[in-house]
PDB file of C-alpha atoms in Angstrom:
ATOM      1  CA  UNK A  19      11.300   3.556 -10.406  1.00 65.00           C
ATOM      2  CA  UNK A  20      12.724   4.752  -6.860  1.00 72.00           C
ATOM      3  CA  UNK A  21      14.068   2.519  -4.526  1.00 89.00           C
ATOM      4  CA  UNK A  22      13.091   2.115  -0.987  1.00 94.00           C
ATOM      5  CA  UNK A  23      14.786   0.046   1.546  1.00 96.00           C
ATOM      6  CA  UNK A  24      13.780  -1.464   4.808  1.00 97.00           C
ATOM      7  CA  UNK A  25      15.844  -2.963   7.403  1.00 97.00           C
ATOM      8  CA  UNK A  26      15.691  -5.611   8.906  1.00 97.00           C
ATOM      9  CA  UNK A  27      13.452  -7.763   6.461  1.00 96.00           C
ATOM     10  CA  UNK A  28      12.838 -10.073   9.442  1.00 97.00           C
ATOM     11  CA  UNK A  29      13.201  -9.809  13.016  1.00 97.00           C
ATOM     12  CA  UNK A  30      12.213 -12.115  16.011  1.00 97.00           C
ATOM     13  CA  UNK A  31      12.059 -10.545  19.404  1.00 96.00           C
ATOM     14  CA  UNK A  32      10.947 -11.415  22.953  1.00 97.00           C
ATOM     15  CA  UNK A  33       7.987  -9.988  24.469  1.00 97.00           C
ATOM     16  CA  UNK A  34       8.706  -6.859  26.443  1.00 97.00           C
ATOM     17  CA  UNK A  35      11.777  -5.719  24.272  1.00 97.00           C
ATOM     18  CA  UNK A  36      11.684  -2.902  21.656  1.00 97.00           C
ATOM     19  CA  UNK A  37      12.287  -3.304  18.047  1.00 97.00           C
ATOM     20  CA  UNK A  38      13.556  -0.440  15.438  1.00 97.00           C
ATOM     21  CA  UNK A  39      12.732  -0.669  11.823  1.00 98.00           C
ATOM     22  CA  UNK A  40      14.496   1.660   9.293  1.00 97.00           C
ATOM     23  CA  UNK A  41      13.000   2.814   6.354  1.00 96.00           C
ATOM     24  CA  UNK A  42      15.538   4.439   3.680  1.00 95.00           C
ATOM     25  CA  UNK A  43      14.730   6.033   0.245  1.00 93.00           C
ATOM     26  CA  UNK A  44      17.957   5.339  -1.545  1.00 92.00           C
ATOM     27  CA  UNK A  45      17.717   7.778  -4.774  1.00 88.00           C
ATOM     28  CA  UNK A  46      15.407  10.545  -3.794  1.00 86.00           C
ATOM     29  CA  UNK A  47      14.634  13.028  -0.984  1.00 88.00           C
ATOM     30  CA  UNK A  48      11.336  11.662   0.732  1.00 87.00           C
ATOM     31  CA  UNK A  49       9.188  14.540   2.236  1.00 86.00           C
ATOM     32  CA  UNK A  50       6.821  12.287   3.891  1.00 90.00           C
ATOM     33  CA  UNK A  51       7.001   8.812   4.563  1.00 93.00           C
ATOM     34  CA  UNK A  52       4.178   6.357   5.674  1.00 95.00           C
ATOM     35  CA  UNK A  53       4.087   3.322   7.860  1.00 97.00           C
ATOM     36  CA  UNK A  54       1.578   0.638   7.337  1.00 97.00           C
ATOM     37  CA  UNK A  55       0.710  -2.678   8.965  1.00 97.00           C
ATOM     38  CA  UNK A  56      -0.552  -5.821   7.279  1.00 96.00           C
ATOM     39  CA  UNK A  57      -1.766  -9.035   9.085  1.00 89.00           C
ATOM     40  CA  UNK A  58      -1.638 -12.392   7.535  1.00 87.00           C
ATOM     41  CA  UNK A  59      -4.162 -12.445   4.722  1.00 85.00           C
ATOM     42  CA  UNK A  60      -5.371  -9.234   5.263  1.00 90.00           C
ATOM     43  CA  UNK A  61      -4.888  -5.551   3.688  1.00 93.00           C
ATOM     44  CA  UNK A  62      -2.573  -2.929   4.384  1.00 95.00           C
ATOM     45  CA  UNK A  63      -3.665  -0.415   7.123  1.00 95.00           C
ATOM     46  CA  UNK A  64      -1.989   3.035   7.331  1.00 95.00           C
ATOM     47  CA  UNK A  65      -0.551   3.485  10.915  1.00 96.00           C
ATOM     48  CA  UNK A  66       1.065   7.044  10.583  1.00 95.00           C
ATOM     49  CA  UNK A  67       2.353   9.547   8.280  1.00 93.00           C
ATOM     50  CA  UNK A  68       5.735  11.277   9.030  1.00 91.00           C
ATOM     51  CA  UNK A  69       7.048  14.387   7.652  1.00 87.00           C
ATOM     52  CA  UNK A  70      10.673  15.285   7.837  1.00 83.00           C
ATOM     53  CA  UNK A  71      11.563  17.330  10.814  1.00 81.00           C
ATOM     54  CA  UNK A  72       7.960  17.268  12.282  1.00 83.00           C
ATOM     55  CA  UNK A  73       5.905  14.931  14.381  1.00 87.00           C
ATOM     56  CA  UNK A  74       4.068  11.963  12.932  1.00 91.00           C
ATOM     57  CA  UNK A  75       0.635  11.964  12.454  1.00 92.00           C
ATOM     58  CA  UNK A  76      -1.043   8.873  13.650  1.00 94.00           C
ATOM     59  CA  UNK A  77      -4.306   7.053  12.427  1.00 93.00           C
ATOM     60  CA  UNK A  78      -7.098   6.648  14.829  1.00 92.00           C
ATOM     61  CA  UNK A  79      -6.636   3.583  17.071  1.00 93.00           C
ATOM     62  CA  UNK A  80      -2.681   3.499  16.537  1.00 95.00           C
ATOM     63  CA  UNK A  81      -1.098   4.098  19.938  1.00 94.00           C
ATOM     64  CA  UNK A  82       1.810   6.807  19.404  1.00 92.00           C
ATOM     65  CA  UNK A  83       3.546   5.837  22.508  1.00 95.00           C
ATOM     66  CA  UNK A  84       4.101   2.406  21.482  1.00 96.00           C
ATOM     67  CA  UNK A  85       4.787   2.913  17.835  1.00 97.00           C
ATOM     68  CA  UNK A  86       7.445   5.688  18.001  1.00 96.00           C
ATOM     69  CA  UNK A  87       8.224   7.323  14.435  1.00 94.00           C
ATOM     70  CA  UNK A  88      11.047   9.503  13.899  1.00 91.00           C
ATOM     71  CA  UNK A  89      11.787  11.111  10.489  1.00 88.00           C
ATOM     72  CA  UNK A  90      15.137  12.747  11.151  1.00 82.00           C
ATOM     73  CA  UNK A  91      16.209  13.429   7.598  1.00 89.00           C
ATOM     74  CA  UNK A  92      14.840  13.443   3.991  1.00 88.00           C
ATOM     75  CA  UNK A  93      16.053   9.903   3.507  1.00 92.00           C
ATOM     76  CA  UNK A  94      15.368   8.021   6.799  1.00 93.00           C
ATOM     77  CA  UNK A  95      12.402   7.317   8.964  1.00 94.00           C
ATOM     78  CA  UNK A  96      12.176   4.767  11.637  1.00 95.00           C
ATOM     79  CA  UNK A  97       9.382   2.808  13.503  1.00 97.00           C
ATOM     80  CA  UNK A  98      10.155   1.762  16.856  1.00 97.00           C
ATOM     81  CA  UNK A  99       7.916  -1.024  18.457  1.00 97.00           C
ATOM     82  CA  UNK A 100       8.076  -0.354  22.052  1.00 97.00           C
ATOM     83  CA  UNK A 101       7.616  -3.131  24.761  1.00 97.00           C
ATOM     84  CA  UNK A 102       6.488  -5.510  21.965  1.00 97.00           C
ATOM     85  CA  UNK A 103       3.856  -8.112  22.638  1.00 96.00           C
ATOM     86  CA  UNK A 104       2.959 -11.252  20.384  1.00 96.00           C
ATOM     87  CA  UNK A 105      -0.147  -9.250  19.068  1.00 95.00           C
ATOM     88  CA  UNK A 106       2.252  -6.760  17.638  1.00 96.00           C
ATOM     89  CA  UNK A 107       3.713  -9.439  15.206  1.00 96.00           C
ATOM     90  CA  UNK A 108       2.898  -8.273  11.670  1.00 96.00           C
ATOM     91  CA  UNK A 109       4.263  -7.387   8.429  1.00 97.00           C
ATOM     92  CA  UNK A 110       5.222  -3.578   8.589  1.00 98.00           C
ATOM     93  CA  UNK A 111       5.606  -1.820   5.245  1.00 97.00           C
ATOM     94  CA  UNK A 112       6.962   1.574   4.677  1.00 96.00           C
ATOM     95  CA  UNK A 113       6.448   4.043   1.608  1.00 94.00           C
ATOM     96  CA  UNK A 114       8.073   7.239   0.785  1.00 92.00           C
ATOM     97  CA  UNK A 115       6.964  10.157  -1.174  1.00 86.00           C
ATOM     98  CA  UNK A 116       8.412  13.246  -2.667  1.00 81.00           C
ATOM     99  CA  UNK A 117       5.329  14.591  -4.009  1.00 72.00           C
ATOM    100  CA  UNK A 118       1.578  14.352  -4.065  1.00 60.00           C
ATOM    101  CA  UNK A 119       1.483  11.294  -6.523  1.00 71.00           C
ATOM    102  CA  UNK A 120       4.401   9.036  -6.299  1.00 72.00           C
ATOM    103  CA  UNK A 121       4.616   6.690  -3.422  1.00 84.00           C
ATOM    104  CA  UNK A 122       7.288   3.977  -3.361  1.00 90.00           C
ATOM    105  CA  UNK A 123       6.971   1.034  -0.949  1.00 94.00           C
ATOM    106  CA  UNK A 124       9.718  -0.674   0.791  1.00 95.00           C
ATOM    107  CA  UNK A 125      10.044  -4.486   0.894  1.00 95.00           C
ATOM    108  CA  UNK A 126       8.508  -4.753   4.291  1.00 96.00           C
ATOM    109  CA  UNK A 127       9.662  -6.193   7.768  1.00 97.00           C
ATOM    110  CA  UNK A 128       8.293  -9.353   9.296  1.00 96.00           C
ATOM    111  CA  UNK A 129       8.138  -9.006  12.867  1.00 97.00           C
ATOM    112  CA  UNK A 130       7.532 -12.049  15.139  1.00 97.00           C
ATOM    113  CA  UNK A 131       7.215 -11.572  19.009  1.00 97.00           C
ATOM    114  CA  UNK A 132       7.772 -14.778  20.980  1.00 96.00           C
TER     115      UNK A 132
ATOM    116  CA  UNK B  15     -18.106   2.906   5.398  1.00 65.00           C
ATOM    117  CA  UNK B  16     -15.643   1.216   3.561  1.00 75.00           C
ATOM    118  CA  UNK B  17     -13.500   3.708   1.256  1.00 92.00           C
ATOM    119  CA  UNK B  18     -12.390   0.754  -1.102  1.00 97.00           C
ATOM    120  CA  UNK B  19     -14.482  -2.056  -1.907  1.00 97.00           C
ATOM    121  CA  UNK B  20     -13.126  -5.149  -3.636  1.00 97.00           C
ATOM    122  CA  UNK B  21     -15.635  -7.611  -4.012  1.00 96.00           C
ATOM    123  CA  UNK B  22     -14.007 -10.594  -5.196  1.00 96.00           C
ATOM    124  CA  UNK B  23     -11.684 -12.132  -2.467  1.00 95.00           C
ATOM    125  CA  UNK B  24     -10.495 -14.558  -5.044  1.00 95.00           C
ATOM    126  CA  UNK B  25     -10.459 -15.465  -8.693  1.00 96.00           C
ATOM    127  CA  UNK B  26      -9.264 -18.411 -10.929  1.00 96.00           C
ATOM    128  CA  UNK B  27      -8.425 -17.461 -14.590  1.00 96.00           C
ATOM    129  CA  UNK B  28      -7.135 -19.681 -17.215  1.00 97.00           C
ATOM    130  CA  UNK B  29      -3.763 -18.633 -18.646  1.00 97.00           C
ATOM    131  CA  UNK B  30      -3.915 -16.189 -21.560  1.00 97.00           C
ATOM    132  CA  UNK B  31      -7.434 -14.912 -20.752  1.00 97.00           C
ATOM    133  CA  UNK B  32      -8.274 -11.453 -19.682  1.00 97.00           C
ATOM    134  CA  UNK B  33      -9.243 -10.871 -16.257  1.00 97.00           C
ATOM    135  CA  UNK B  34     -10.962  -7.752 -14.800  1.00 98.00           C
ATOM    136  CA  UNK B  35     -10.479  -7.116 -11.096  1.00 98.00           C
ATOM    137  CA  UNK B  36     -13.259  -5.055  -9.598  1.00 98.00           C
ATOM    138  CA  UNK B  37     -12.781  -2.050  -7.167  1.00 98.00           C
ATOM    139  CA  UNK B  38     -15.319   0.613  -6.185  1.00 98.00           C
ATOM    140  CA  UNK B  39     -14.387   3.840  -4.180  1.00 97.00           C
ATOM    141  CA  UNK B  40     -15.926   6.366  -2.051  1.00 96.00           C
ATOM    142  CA  UNK B  41     -14.952   9.942  -1.428  1.00 93.00           C
ATOM    143  CA  UNK B  42     -16.476  13.127  -1.357  1.00 90.00           C
ATOM    144  CA  UNK B  43     -13.152  14.854  -2.536  1.00 88.00           C
ATOM    145  CA  UNK B  44     -12.836  16.249  -5.879  1.00 90.00           C
ATOM    146  CA  UNK B  45      -9.132  15.510  -6.234  1.00 89.00           C
ATOM    147  CA  UNK B  46      -7.950  12.044  -5.556  1.00 92.00           C
ATOM    148  CA  UNK B  47      -5.772   9.165  -7.069  1.00 93.00           C
ATOM    149  CA  UNK B  48      -6.572   5.442  -7.578  1.00 95.00           C
ATOM    150  CA  UNK B  49      -3.768   2.844  -7.592  1.00 95.00           C
ATOM    151  CA  UNK B  50      -3.385  -0.998  -8.136  1.00 97.00           C
ATOM    152  CA  UNK B  51      -0.845  -2.771  -6.523  1.00 95.00           C
ATOM    153  CA  UNK B  52       0.314  -6.479  -6.952  1.00 96.00           C
ATOM    154  CA  UNK B  53       1.482  -8.224  -3.825  1.00 96.00           C
ATOM    155  CA  UNK B  54       3.271 -11.606  -4.611  1.00 95.00           C
ATOM    156  CA  UNK B  55       3.913 -14.052  -1.665  1.00 92.00           C
ATOM    157  CA  UNK B  56       7.171 -12.430  -1.037  1.00 90.00           C
ATOM    158  CA  UNK B  57       5.128  -9.464   0.326  1.00 92.00           C
ATOM    159  CA  UNK B  58       6.595  -6.445  -1.674  1.00 92.00           C
ATOM    160  CA  UNK B  59       4.064  -3.965  -3.025  1.00 93.00           C
ATOM    161  CA  UNK B  60       4.678  -3.787  -6.790  1.00 92.00           C
ATOM    162  CA  UNK B  61       3.023  -0.504  -8.280  1.00 91.00           C
ATOM    163  CA  UNK B  62       0.862  -1.301 -11.456  1.00 94.00           C
ATOM    164  CA  UNK B  63      -1.133   1.651 -12.556  1.00 94.00           C
ATOM    165  CA  UNK B  64      -2.293   4.931 -11.517  1.00 94.00           C
ATOM    166  CA  UNK B  65      -5.351   6.900 -12.411  1.00 96.00           C
ATOM    167  CA  UNK B  66      -5.984  10.605 -11.315  1.00 94.00           C
ATOM    168  CA  UNK B  67      -9.364  11.953 -10.800  1.00 94.00           C
ATOM    169  CA  UNK B  68      -8.936  14.618 -13.235  1.00 94.00           C
ATOM    170  CA  UNK B  69      -7.660  12.215 -16.059  1.00 92.00           C
ATOM    171  CA  UNK B  70     -10.082  12.016 -18.753  1.00 90.00           C
ATOM    172  CA  UNK B  71      -8.506   9.055 -20.603  1.00 95.00           C
ATOM    173  CA  UNK B  72      -8.015   5.523 -18.812  1.00 96.00           C
ATOM    174  CA  UNK B  73      -4.820   4.704 -17.691  1.00 96.00           C
ATOM    175  CA  UNK B  74      -2.768   2.007 -19.510  1.00 96.00           C
ATOM    176  CA  UNK B  75       0.625   0.485 -18.658  1.00 95.00           C
ATOM    177  CA  UNK B  76       1.473  -2.457 -20.877  1.00 96.00           C
ATOM    178  CA  UNK B  77      -0.901  -5.376 -20.290  1.00 97.00           C
ATOM    179  CA  UNK B  78      -2.696  -3.339 -17.531  1.00 98.00           C
ATOM    180  CA  UNK B  79      -5.242  -0.976 -18.078  1.00 97.00           C
ATOM    181  CA  UNK B  80      -7.668   0.737 -15.633  1.00 97.00           C
ATOM    182  CA  UNK B  81     -11.506   1.097 -16.461  1.00 97.00           C
ATOM    183  CA  UNK B  82     -12.145   4.371 -14.670  1.00 97.00           C
ATOM    184  CA  UNK B  83     -15.987   5.197 -14.618  1.00 97.00           C
ATOM    185  CA  UNK B  84     -15.997   8.221 -12.304  1.00 96.00           C
ATOM    186  CA  UNK B  85     -19.591   8.491 -12.013  1.00 95.00           C
ATOM    187  CA  UNK B  86     -19.979   4.973 -10.972  1.00 96.00           C
ATOM    188  CA  UNK B  87     -16.776   5.452  -8.712  1.00 96.00           C
ATOM    189  CA  UNK B  88     -15.555   2.415 -10.012  1.00 97.00           C
ATOM    190  CA  UNK B  89     -11.580   1.709 -11.168  1.00 98.00           C
ATOM    191  CA  UNK B  90     -11.491  -1.897 -12.414  1.00 98.00           C
ATOM    192  CA  UNK B  91      -8.214  -3.156 -13.153  1.00 98.00           C
ATOM    193  CA  UNK B  92      -7.859  -5.211 -16.421  1.00 98.00           C
ATOM    194  CA  UNK B  93      -5.104  -7.680 -17.234  1.00 98.00           C
ATOM    195  CA  UNK B  94      -4.807  -8.666 -20.706  1.00 96.00           C
ATOM    196  CA  UNK B  95      -3.302 -12.063 -21.711  1.00 95.00           C
ATOM    197  CA  UNK B  96      -2.929 -13.271 -18.163  1.00 97.00           C
ATOM    198  CA  UNK B  97       0.413 -15.146 -17.371  1.00 97.00           C
ATOM    199  CA  UNK B  98       1.251 -17.592 -14.522  1.00 97.00           C
ATOM    200  CA  UNK B  99       3.291 -14.919 -13.005  1.00 96.00           C
ATOM    201  CA  UNK B 100       0.138 -12.778 -12.500  1.00 97.00           C
ATOM    202  CA  UNK B 101      -0.828 -14.916  -9.625  1.00 97.00           C
ATOM    203  CA  UNK B 102      -0.789 -12.779  -6.591  1.00 97.00           C
ATOM    204  CA  UNK B 103      -2.896 -10.608  -4.494  1.00 97.00           C
ATOM    205  CA  UNK B 104      -4.152  -7.242  -5.998  1.00 98.00           C
ATOM    206  CA  UNK B 105      -4.964  -4.237  -4.070  1.00 97.00           C
ATOM    207  CA  UNK B 106      -6.697  -1.248  -5.063  1.00 97.00           C
ATOM    208  CA  UNK B 107      -6.108   1.882  -3.261  1.00 96.00           C
ATOM    209  CA  UNK B 108      -7.029   5.429  -3.033  1.00 94.00           C
ATOM    210  CA  UNK B 109      -5.174   8.711  -2.082  1.00 90.00           C
ATOM    211  CA  UNK B 110      -7.146  11.861  -1.395  1.00 86.00           C
ATOM    212  CA  UNK B 111      -5.462  15.110  -2.022  1.00 81.00           C
ATOM    213  CA  UNK B 112      -5.917  18.273  -0.052  1.00 68.00           C
ATOM    214  CA  UNK B 113      -6.095  21.847  -1.171  1.00 60.00           C
ATOM    215  CA  UNK B 114      -2.630  22.661   0.394  1.00 61.00           C
ATOM    216  CA  UNK B 115      -1.022  20.355  -2.064  1.00 58.00           C
ATOM    217  CA  UNK B 116      -0.450  17.638   0.369  1.00 61.00           C
ATOM    218  CA  UNK B 117      -1.723  14.200   0.197  1.00 63.00           C
ATOM    219  CA  UNK B 118      -2.955  11.435   2.699  1.00 76.00           C
ATOM    220  CA  UNK B 119      -1.575   8.005   2.876  1.00 87.00           C
ATOM    221  CA  UNK B 120      -3.166   5.261   0.856  1.00 92.00           C
ATOM    222  CA  UNK B 121      -6.516   3.646   1.760  1.00 94.00           C
ATOM    223  CA  UNK B 122      -6.528   0.007   0.493  1.00 96.00           C
ATOM    224  CA  UNK B 123      -9.112  -2.427  -0.336  1.00 96.00           C
ATOM    225  CA  UNK B 124      -9.022  -5.923   1.006  1.00 95.00           C
ATOM    226  CA  UNK B 125      -7.573  -7.317  -2.006  1.00 97.00           C
ATOM    227  CA  UNK B 126      -8.176 -10.066  -4.402  1.00 97.00           C
ATOM    228  CA  UNK B 127      -6.270 -13.377  -4.656  1.00 97.00           C
ATOM    229  CA  UNK B 128      -5.772 -13.988  -8.290  1.00 98.00           C
ATOM    230  CA  UNK B 129      -4.787 -17.630  -9.360  1.00 97.00           C
ATOM    231  CA  UNK B 130      -3.847 -18.240 -12.945  1.00 97.00           C
ATOM    232  CA  UNK B 131      -4.277 -21.716 -14.107  1.00 96.00           C
ATOM    233  CA  UNK B 132      -2.271 -23.315 -17.009  1.00 94.00           C
TER     234      UNK B 132
END
């Protein structure tokens, strides 16, 4: 199957700082990328949908000014958690899609805010 | 209302037995897809199987099969001959397709923690 990478895999940051997470599709062009969040022992919750070259669409309750998403190319989307707080600590997973069916997940990024 | 319901938070199964993980869904769309993912403790989401709403036959992928009952809106995952390595979280998910050819992100159920015992 297609390969999607995420970087970093783990990050620890201090409260008030910003953290950028990259999601790359390595062997296909992803017209759409999705960002999910997963709290411990919970399900994945869709945060936003990003299409290359256009603004991201955020799910209800997700602050777009806090979670900045940029999808600058067909192989790269970034999620920036601005002014991070301990409650933003979570597992963030991206997925990439080139069509209506396929959706390939990255390995996830574990964010800890101290 | 929940779009994806998984009623089994945890299951213990003896190795080599078959196991059925339940999933019911709720949608008013005619066109949608149903997915099952496995998530081991490492956190990665491993795609297992897909069923489209218009597919007439149940999907199968090796030891995995999907028991699709459209009228009942259920999409149970069946794992035959379970193995110790099958121990993980299992998530059922749905993707709804719009008439423009686009697709929404996945909506996940709460998951089932499957433990295979030797």
